[in-house]
PDB file of C-alpha atoms and ligand atoms in Angstrom:
ATOM      1  CA  MET W  63       0.772   0.728 -18.726  1.00 72.00           C
ATOM      2  CA  ASN W  64       2.027  -1.926 -21.160  1.00 80.00           C
ATOM      3  CA  LYS W  65       2.902  -5.510 -20.269  1.00 78.00           C
ATOM      4  CA  SER W  66       6.597  -4.970 -19.582  1.00 80.00           C
ATOM      5  CA  THR W  67       6.101  -1.843 -17.435  1.00 88.00           C
ATOM      6  CA  LYS W  68       3.436  -3.743 -15.495  1.00 91.00           C
ATOM      7  CA  SER W  69       5.777  -6.637 -14.910  1.00 93.00           C
ATOM      8  CA  ILE W  70       8.641  -4.439 -13.669  1.00 95.00           C
ATOM      9  CA  SER W  71       6.135  -2.453 -11.566  1.00 96.00           C
ATOM     10  CA  LYS W  72       5.076  -5.661  -9.810  1.00 96.00           C
ATOM     11  CA  PHE W  73       8.688  -6.566  -9.252  1.00 97.00           C
ATOM     12  CA  LEU W  74       9.389  -3.114  -7.770  1.00 98.00           C
ATOM     13  CA  SER W  75       6.423  -3.563  -5.408  1.00 98.00           C
ATOM     14  CA  LEU W  76       8.002  -6.820  -4.268  1.00 98.00           C
ATOM     15  CA  VAL W  77      11.448  -5.378  -3.572  1.00 98.00           C
ATOM     16  CA  LEU W  78      10.365  -1.959  -2.250  1.00 98.00           C
ATOM     17  CA  ARG W  79       7.550  -3.246  -0.003  1.00 98.00           C
ATOM     18  CA  HIS W  80       8.306  -6.811   0.955  1.00 98.00           C
ATOM     19  CA  LYS W  81      11.585  -8.447  -0.012  1.00 98.00           C
ATOM     20  CA  PRO W  82      14.469  -6.090  -0.858  1.00 98.00           C
ATOM     21  CA  GLU W  83      16.818  -8.962  -0.059  1.00 98.00           C
ATOM     22  CA  THR W  84      15.755 -10.779  -3.274  1.00 97.00           C
ATOM     23  CA  ILE W  85      18.102  -8.438  -5.133  1.00 98.00           C
ATOM     24  CA  ASN W  86      20.358  -7.573  -2.207  1.00 97.00           C
ATOM     25  CA  LEU W  87      18.936  -4.057  -1.932  1.00 98.00           C
ATOM     26  CA  GLN W  88      19.133  -1.876   1.178  1.00 97.00           C
ATOM     27  CA  LEU W  89      16.176   0.316   2.171  1.00 98.00           C
ATOM     28  CA  ASP W  90      16.689   3.037   4.751  1.00 98.00           C
ATOM     29  CA  GLN W  91      14.447   3.347   7.818  1.00 98.00           C
ATOM     30  CA  HIS W  92      11.921   5.378   5.816  1.00 98.00           C
ATOM     31  CA  GLY W  93      11.764   2.846   3.008  1.00 98.00           C
ATOM     32  CA  TRP W  94      13.946   4.713   0.490  1.00 98.00           C
ATOM     33  CA  ALA W  95      16.255   2.855  -1.882  1.00 98.00           C
ATOM     34  CA  ASP W  96      19.071   4.444  -3.844  1.00 98.00           C
ATOM     35  CA  VAL W  97      17.988   4.645  -7.503  1.00 98.00           C
ATOM     36  CA  ASP W  98      21.412   3.764  -8.962  1.00 98.00           C
ATOM     37  CA  GLU W  99      21.699   0.796  -6.625  1.00 98.00           C
ATOM     38  CA  LEU W 100      18.176  -0.366  -7.492  1.00 98.00           C
ATOM     39  CA  ILE W 101      18.911  -0.214 -11.234  1.00 98.00           C
ATOM     40  CA  GLN W 102      22.224  -1.990 -10.775  1.00 98.00           C
ATOM     41  CA  GLN W 103      20.843  -4.749  -8.568  1.00 98.00           C
ATOM     42  CA  CYS W 104      17.818  -5.334 -10.816  1.00 98.00           C
ATOM     43  CA  ASN W 105      20.051  -5.808 -13.854  1.00 97.00           C
ATOM     44  CA  LYS W 106      22.367  -8.089 -11.892  1.00 97.00           C
ATOM     45  CA  HIS W 107      19.327 -10.249 -11.197  1.00 96.00           C
ATOM     46  CA  ASN W 108      18.153 -10.331 -14.810  1.00 95.00           C
ATOM     47  CA  LYS W 109      15.438  -7.704 -14.429  1.00 95.00           C
ATOM     48  CA  HIS W 110      16.060  -5.151 -17.122  1.00 95.00           C
ATOM     49  CA  LEU W 111      15.762  -1.627 -15.710  1.00 97.00           C
ATOM     50  CA  ASP W 112      17.179   1.772 -16.638  1.00 97.00           C
ATOM     51  CA  MET W 113      16.323   5.332 -15.613  1.00 97.00           C
ATOM     52  CA  GLU W 114      13.983   5.852 -18.552  1.00 96.00           C
ATOM     53  CA  LEU W 115      11.938   2.749 -17.748  1.00 96.00           C
ATOM     54  CA  LEU W 116      11.931   3.577 -14.040  1.00 97.00           C
ATOM     55  CA  LEU W 117      10.551   7.062 -14.723  1.00 97.00           C
ATOM     56  CA  GLU W 118       7.919   5.579 -16.996  1.00 96.00           C
ATOM     57  CA  VAL W 119       6.843   3.085 -14.311  1.00 96.00           C
ATOM     58  CA  VAL W 120       6.643   5.796 -11.647  1.00 97.00           C
ATOM     59  CA  GLU W 121       4.665   8.171 -13.872  1.00 96.00           C
ATOM     60  CA  THR W 122       2.262   5.741 -15.502  1.00 95.00           C
ATOM     61  CA  ASN W 123       1.542   3.608 -12.456  1.00 93.00           C
ATOM     62  CA  ASP W 124      -2.233   3.404 -12.050  1.00 90.00           C
ATOM     63  CA  LYS W 125      -2.125   3.797  -8.274  1.00 92.00           C
ATOM     64  CA  LYS W 126       0.936   6.024  -8.037  1.00 96.00           C
ATOM     65  CA  ARG W 127       2.562   3.276  -6.013  1.00 97.00           C
ATOM     66  CA  PHE W 128       6.085   4.747  -6.071  1.00 98.00           C
ATOM     67  CA  ALA W 129       7.608   8.099  -5.164  1.00 97.00           C
ATOM     68  CA  LEU W 130      10.946   9.597  -6.187  1.00 98.00           C
ATOM     69  CA  ASN W 131      12.682  12.254  -4.115  1.00 97.00           C
ATOM     70  CA  ALA W 132      13.151  15.729  -5.624  1.00 97.00           C
ATOM     71  CA  ASN W 133      16.446  15.041  -7.375  1.00 97.00           C
ATOM     72  CA  GLN W 134      15.401  11.519  -8.416  1.00 97.00           C
ATOM     73  CA  THR W 135      18.192   9.770  -6.545  1.00 98.00           C
ATOM     74  CA  LYS W 136      15.902   7.828  -4.195  1.00 98.00           C
ATOM     75  CA  ILE W 137      12.702   5.844  -4.626  1.00 98.00           C
ATOM     76  CA  ARG W 138      10.201   4.204  -2.292  1.00 98.00           C
ATOM     77  CA  ALA W 139       6.753   2.636  -2.275  1.00 98.00           C
ATOM     78  CA  ASN W 140       4.049   5.018  -1.047  1.00 97.00           C
ATOM     79  CA  GLN W 141       2.247   2.332   0.979  1.00 97.00           C
ATOM     80  CA  GLY W 142       1.621  -1.398   1.257  1.00 97.00           C
ATOM     81  CA  HIS W 143       4.802  -2.461   3.065  1.00 98.00           C
ATOM     82  CA  SER W 144       5.104  -5.658   5.027  1.00 97.00           C
ATOM     83  CA  ILE W 145       8.633  -4.845   6.184  1.00 97.00           C
ATOM     84  CA  SER W 146       8.920  -2.524   9.124  1.00 96.00           C
ATOM     85  CA  ILE W 147       9.674   1.013   7.960  1.00 96.00           C
ATOM     86  CA  ASP W 148       8.538   4.445   9.071  1.00 96.00           C
ATOM     87  CA  LEU W 149       6.834   6.315   6.237  1.00 96.00           C
ATOM     88  CA  GLY W 150       6.929   9.453   8.399  1.00 95.00           C
ATOM     89  CA  LEU W 151       3.348  10.350   7.491  1.00 95.00           C
ATOM     90  CA  ASN W 152       1.463  13.019   9.408  1.00 91.00           C
ATOM     91  CA  GLU W 153      -1.828  12.196  11.061  1.00 97.00           C
ATOM     92  CA  GLU W 154      -4.848  13.170   8.990  1.00 98.00           C
ATOM     93  CA  LYS W 155      -8.519  13.348   9.874  1.00 98.00           C
ATOM     94  CA  PRO W 156     -10.958  11.582   7.551  1.00 98.00           C
ATOM     95  CA  LYS W 157     -14.211  13.556   7.366  1.00 97.00           C
ATOM     96  CA  THR W 158     -16.372  10.837   5.861  1.00 98.00           C
ATOM     97  CA  ILE W 159     -16.872   7.114   6.157  1.00 98.00           C
ATOM     98  CA  LEU W 160     -14.184   5.024   4.472  1.00 98.00           C
ATOM     99  CA  TYR W 161     -14.411   1.754   2.552  1.00 98.00           C
ATOM    100  CA  HIS W 162     -12.595  -1.573   2.690  1.00 98.00           C
ATOM    101  CA  GLY W 163     -12.883  -4.225  -0.019  1.00 98.00           C
ATOM    102  CA  THR W 164     -12.662  -7.839   1.042  1.00 98.00           C
ATOM    103  CA  VAL W 165     -14.256 -11.230   0.263  1.00 98.00           C
ATOM    104  CA  GLU W 166     -16.918 -13.307   1.939  1.00 98.00           C
ATOM    105  CA  LYS W 167     -14.614 -15.970   3.401  1.00 98.00           C
ATOM    106  CA  PHE W 168     -13.019 -13.355   5.704  1.00 98.00           C
ATOM    107  CA  LEU W 169     -16.282 -11.906   7.041  1.00 98.00           C
ATOM    108  CA  ASN W 170     -16.774 -14.159  10.075  1.00 98.00           C
ATOM    109  CA  SER W 171     -13.300 -13.483  11.262  1.00 98.00           C
ATOM    110  CA  ILE W 172     -13.568  -9.713  10.606  1.00 98.00           C
ATOM    111  CA  GLN W 173     -16.827  -9.679  12.588  1.00 98.00           C
ATOM    112  CA  LYS W 174     -14.938 -11.162  15.528  1.00 98.00           C
ATOM    113  CA  THR W 175     -11.655  -9.268  15.527  1.00 98.00           C
ATOM    114  CA  GLY W 176     -12.282  -6.282  13.271  1.00 98.00           C
ATOM    115  CA  LEU W 177      -9.997  -5.306  10.384  1.00 98.00           C
ATOM    116  CA  GLU W 178      -6.441  -6.337  11.128  1.00 98.00           C
ATOM    117  CA  LYS W 179      -3.326  -5.347   9.252  1.00 97.00           C
ATOM    118  CA  ARG W 180      -2.295  -8.955   8.732  1.00 96.00           C
ATOM    119  CA  SER W 181       1.090  -9.087   6.997  1.00 96.00           C
ATOM    120  CA  ARG W 182       1.162  -5.360   6.180  1.00 96.00           C
ATOM    121  CA  GLN W 183       2.066  -2.365   8.328  1.00 96.00           C
ATOM    122  CA  HIS W 184      -1.451  -0.892   8.277  1.00 97.00           C
ATOM    123  CA  VAL W 185      -5.079  -1.634   7.512  1.00 98.00           C
ATOM    124  CA  HIS W 186      -5.788  -0.088   4.070  1.00 98.00           C
ATOM    125  CA  LEU W 187      -8.991   1.925   3.562  1.00 98.00           C
ATOM    126  CA  SER W 188     -10.209   4.037   0.656  1.00 98.00           C
ATOM    127  CA  GLN W 189     -12.201   7.187   0.196  1.00 97.00           C
ATOM    128  CA  ASN W 190     -14.296   5.772  -2.629  1.00 96.00           C
ATOM    129  CA  GLN W 191     -16.177   2.567  -3.230  1.00 97.00           C
ATOM    130  CA  GLU W 192     -14.682   1.940  -6.685  1.00 97.00           C
ATOM    131  CA  THR W 193     -11.216   1.521  -5.194  1.00 97.00           C
ATOM    132  CA  ALA W 194     -12.540  -0.833  -2.513  1.00 98.00           C
ATOM    133  CA  ILE W 195     -14.273  -2.902  -5.200  1.00 98.00           C
ATOM    134  CA  LYS W 196     -10.948  -3.223  -7.071  1.00 97.00           C
ATOM    135  CA  VAL W 197      -9.088  -4.178  -3.890  1.00 97.00           C
ATOM    136  CA  GLY W 198     -11.686  -6.841  -2.991  1.00 98.00           C
ATOM    137  CA  SER W 199     -11.784  -8.161  -6.575  1.00 98.00           C
ATOM    138  CA  ARG W 200      -8.150  -9.278  -6.286  1.00 97.00           C
ATOM    139  CA  ARG W 201      -9.460 -12.167  -4.174  1.00 98.00           C
ATOM    140  CA  GLY W 202     -12.854 -12.976  -5.717  1.00 98.00           C
ATOM    141  CA  LYS W 203     -16.320 -11.465  -5.559  1.00 98.00           C
ATOM    142  CA  PRO W 204     -15.797  -8.185  -3.716  1.00 98.00           C
ATOM    143  CA  ILE W 205     -17.647  -7.331  -0.504  1.00 98.00           C
ATOM    144  CA  ILE W 206     -17.501  -3.688   0.527  1.00 98.00           C
ATOM    145  CA  LEU W 207     -17.389  -2.805   4.211  1.00 98.00           C
ATOM    146  CA  THR W 208     -17.935   0.737   5.442  1.00 98.00           C
ATOM    147  CA  VAL W 209     -15.881   2.077   8.307  1.00 98.00           C
ATOM    148  CA  ASP W 210     -17.125   4.850  10.580  1.00 98.00           C
ATOM    149  CA  ALA W 211     -13.832   6.747  10.524  1.00 98.00           C
ATOM    150  CA  PRO W 212     -15.256  10.003  11.970  1.00 98.00           C
ATOM    151  CA  GLN W 213     -16.462   8.106  15.060  1.00 98.00           C
ATOM    152  CA  MET W 214     -13.105   6.352  15.363  1.00 98.00           C
ATOM    153  CA  LEU W 215     -11.449   9.795  15.385  1.00 98.00           C
ATOM    154  CA  VAL W 216     -13.752  10.943  18.170  1.00 98.00           C
ATOM    155  CA  ASP W 217     -12.762   7.815  20.088  1.00 98.00           C
ATOM    156  CA  GLY W 218      -9.057   8.574  19.722  1.00 98.00           C
ATOM    157  CA  TYR W 219      -7.950   6.400  16.799  1.00 98.00           C
ATOM    158  CA  THR W 220      -5.264   7.662  14.441  1.00 98.00           C
ATOM    159  CA  PHE W 221      -5.319   7.777  10.649  1.00 98.00           C
ATOM    160  CA  TYR W 222      -2.664   8.545   8.044  1.00 98.00           C
ATOM    161  CA  LEU W 223      -3.096   9.369   4.375  1.00 97.00           C
ATOM    162  CA  SER W 224      -0.402   7.967   2.086  1.00 97.00           C
ATOM    163  CA  ASN W 225       0.992  10.150  -0.682  1.00 94.00           C
ATOM    164  CA  ASN W 226      -1.087   8.198  -3.178  1.00 95.00           C
ATOM    165  CA  GLY W 227      -4.356   8.705  -1.322  1.00 96.00           C
ATOM    166  CA  VAL W 228      -4.738   5.469   0.652  1.00 97.00           C
ATOM    167  CA  TRP W 229      -6.064   5.835   4.219  1.00 98.00           C
ATOM    168  CA  LEU W 230      -4.041   3.864   6.738  1.00 98.00           C
ATOM    169  CA  THR W 231      -4.757   2.895  10.327  1.00 98.00           C
ATOM    170  CA  ASP W 232      -3.615   0.248  12.795  1.00 98.00           C
ATOM    171  CA  HIS W 233      -6.833  -1.619  13.520  1.00 98.00           C
ATOM    172  CA  VAL W 234     -10.565  -1.153  12.950  1.00 98.00           C
ATOM    173  CA  PRO W 235     -12.600  -2.784  15.735  1.00 98.00           C
ATOM    174  CA  ALA W 236     -15.760  -4.498  14.491  1.00 98.00           C
ATOM    175  CA  LYS W 237     -18.091  -2.008  16.157  1.00 98.00           C
ATOM    176  CA  TYR W 238     -17.062   0.660  13.634  1.00 98.00           C
ATOM    177  CA  ILE W 239     -17.732  -1.570  10.624  1.00 98.00           C
ATOM    178  CA  LYS W 240     -21.029  -1.841   8.747  1.00 98.00           C
ATOM    179  CA  PHE W 241     -21.327  -5.275   7.154  1.00 95.00           C
TER     180      PHE W 241
HETATM  181  C1  HQG G 352      -8.412  -9.336   5.305  1.00 88.44           C
HETATM  182  C2  HQG G 352      -3.155  -3.547  -2.681  1.00 88.44           C
HETATM  183  C3  HQG G 352      -9.768 -12.203   8.291  1.00 88.44           C
HETATM  184  C4  HQG G 352      -8.582  -8.069   4.495  1.00 88.44           C
HETATM  185  C5  HQG G 352      -4.606  -3.196  -2.556  1.00 88.44           C
HETATM  186  C6  HQG G 352      -7.772  -8.406   3.263  1.00 88.44           C
HETATM  187  C7  HQG G 352      -4.639  -2.328  -1.320  1.00 88.44           C
HETATM  188  C8  HQG G 352      -9.039 -10.164   7.525  1.00 88.44           C
HETATM  189  C9  HQG G 352      -6.680  -9.317   3.783  1.00 88.44           C
HETATM  190  C10 HQG G 352      -3.491  -2.838  -0.518  1.00 88.44           C
HETATM  191  C11 HQG G 352      -9.162  -9.602   8.821  1.00 88.44           C
HETATM  192  C12 HQG G 352      -5.353  -8.607   3.906  1.00 88.44           C
HETATM  193  C13 HQG G 352      -3.965  -3.590   0.685  1.00 88.44           C
HETATM  194  C14 HQG G 352      -9.608 -10.441   9.868  1.00 88.44           C
HETATM  195  C15 HQG G 352      -8.488  -8.063   7.508  1.00 88.44           C
HETATM  196  N1  HQG G 352      -9.901 -11.726   9.560  1.00 88.44           N
HETATM  197  N2  HQG G 352      -9.344 -11.440   7.270  1.00 88.44           N
HETATM  198  N3  HQG G 352      -9.758 -10.021  11.121  1.00 88.44           N
HETATM  199  N4  HQG G 352      -8.801  -8.302   8.771  1.00 88.44           N
HETATM  200  N5  HQG G 352      -8.630  -9.168   6.731  1.00 88.44           N
HETATM  201  O1  HQG G 352      -3.479  -7.505   0.771  1.00 88.44           O
HETATM  202  O2  HQG G 352      -6.523  -4.323   2.127  1.00 88.44           O
HETATM  203  O3  HQG G 352      -2.278  -3.155  -5.629  1.00 88.44           O
HETATM  204  O4  HQG G 352      -2.793  -7.182   3.195  1.00 88.44           O
HETATM  205  O5  HQG G 352      -9.943  -7.824   4.212  1.00 88.44           O
HETATM  206  O6  HQG G 352      -5.086  -2.590  -3.697  1.00 88.44           O
HETATM  207  O7  HQG G 352      -6.529  -6.378   0.605  1.00 88.44           O
HETATM  208  O8  HQG G 352      -0.606  -3.939  -3.969  1.00 88.44           O
HETATM  209  O9  HQG G 352      -4.732  -5.962   2.346  1.00 88.44           O
HETATM  210  O10 HQG G 352      -8.553  -9.105   2.326  1.00 88.44           O
HETATM  211  O11 HQG G 352      -4.485  -0.972  -1.566  1.00 88.44           O
HETATM  212  O12 HQG G 352      -0.759  -1.518  -4.544  1.00 88.44           O
HETATM  213  O13 HQG G 352      -7.083  -9.726   5.084  1.00 88.44           O
HETATM  214  O14 HQG G 352      -2.766  -3.698  -1.376  1.00 88.44           O
HETATM  215  O15 HQG G 352      -2.473  -2.525  -3.276  1.00 88.44           O
HETATM  216  O16 HQG G 352      -4.865  -8.436   2.600  1.00 88.44           O
HETATM  217  O17 HQG G 352      -4.869  -4.617   0.291  1.00 88.44           O
HETATM  218  P1  HQG G 352      -3.864  -7.284   2.200  1.00 88.44           P
HETATM  219  P2  HQG G 352      -5.787  -5.334   1.343  1.00 88.44           P
HETATM  220  P3  HQG G 352      -1.465  -2.818  -4.437  1.00 88.44           P
END
């Protein structure tokens, strides 16, 4: 991804996950935006975007953050929303422990209340440690927590797997976390 696709990708994360109102964009209840409207509204707000660039951003995105529908008329973020939308994901059953990357300053609080979704719609977990290290590194020296997802399943907790491979759940109580 070059600098300009990265910059527009970050902007798309902002409008498709958090603040569609910045460019007066409507998302439907499942988080989909109309592609023509997105392109039009971006350009109106001085963010250059056309179909070619949009396709490039969707295809080259390192985490496959965005999905287009089959006829490429609608687009949404695969996960990470803070606005309330229903991704319509099916429940999935993780078979192994999962990882969460964070930083030291949050540990005391996580020990008390477990992993909370904070401003997002879900707690984000990953299948591999490398991803968790990257996620934690956004905030400083990464600390990797392991989550006993199989035991959570046994105890009745629900998990979803986003289309780009991120495990999502509502809350991870501290007793399932290895610090
Ligand atoms: C922490 C990015 C104190 C949690 C990433 C995290 C991911 C607590 C922060 C995706 C806590 C929330 C999500 C508690 C959780 N007390 N702190 N009880 N429970 N926290 O950004 O998981 O690049 O909402 O450890 O790569 O960091 O944007 O979640 O540090 O996939 O596509 O509160 O966002 O993806 O931060 O990241 P976030 P996250 P993108």
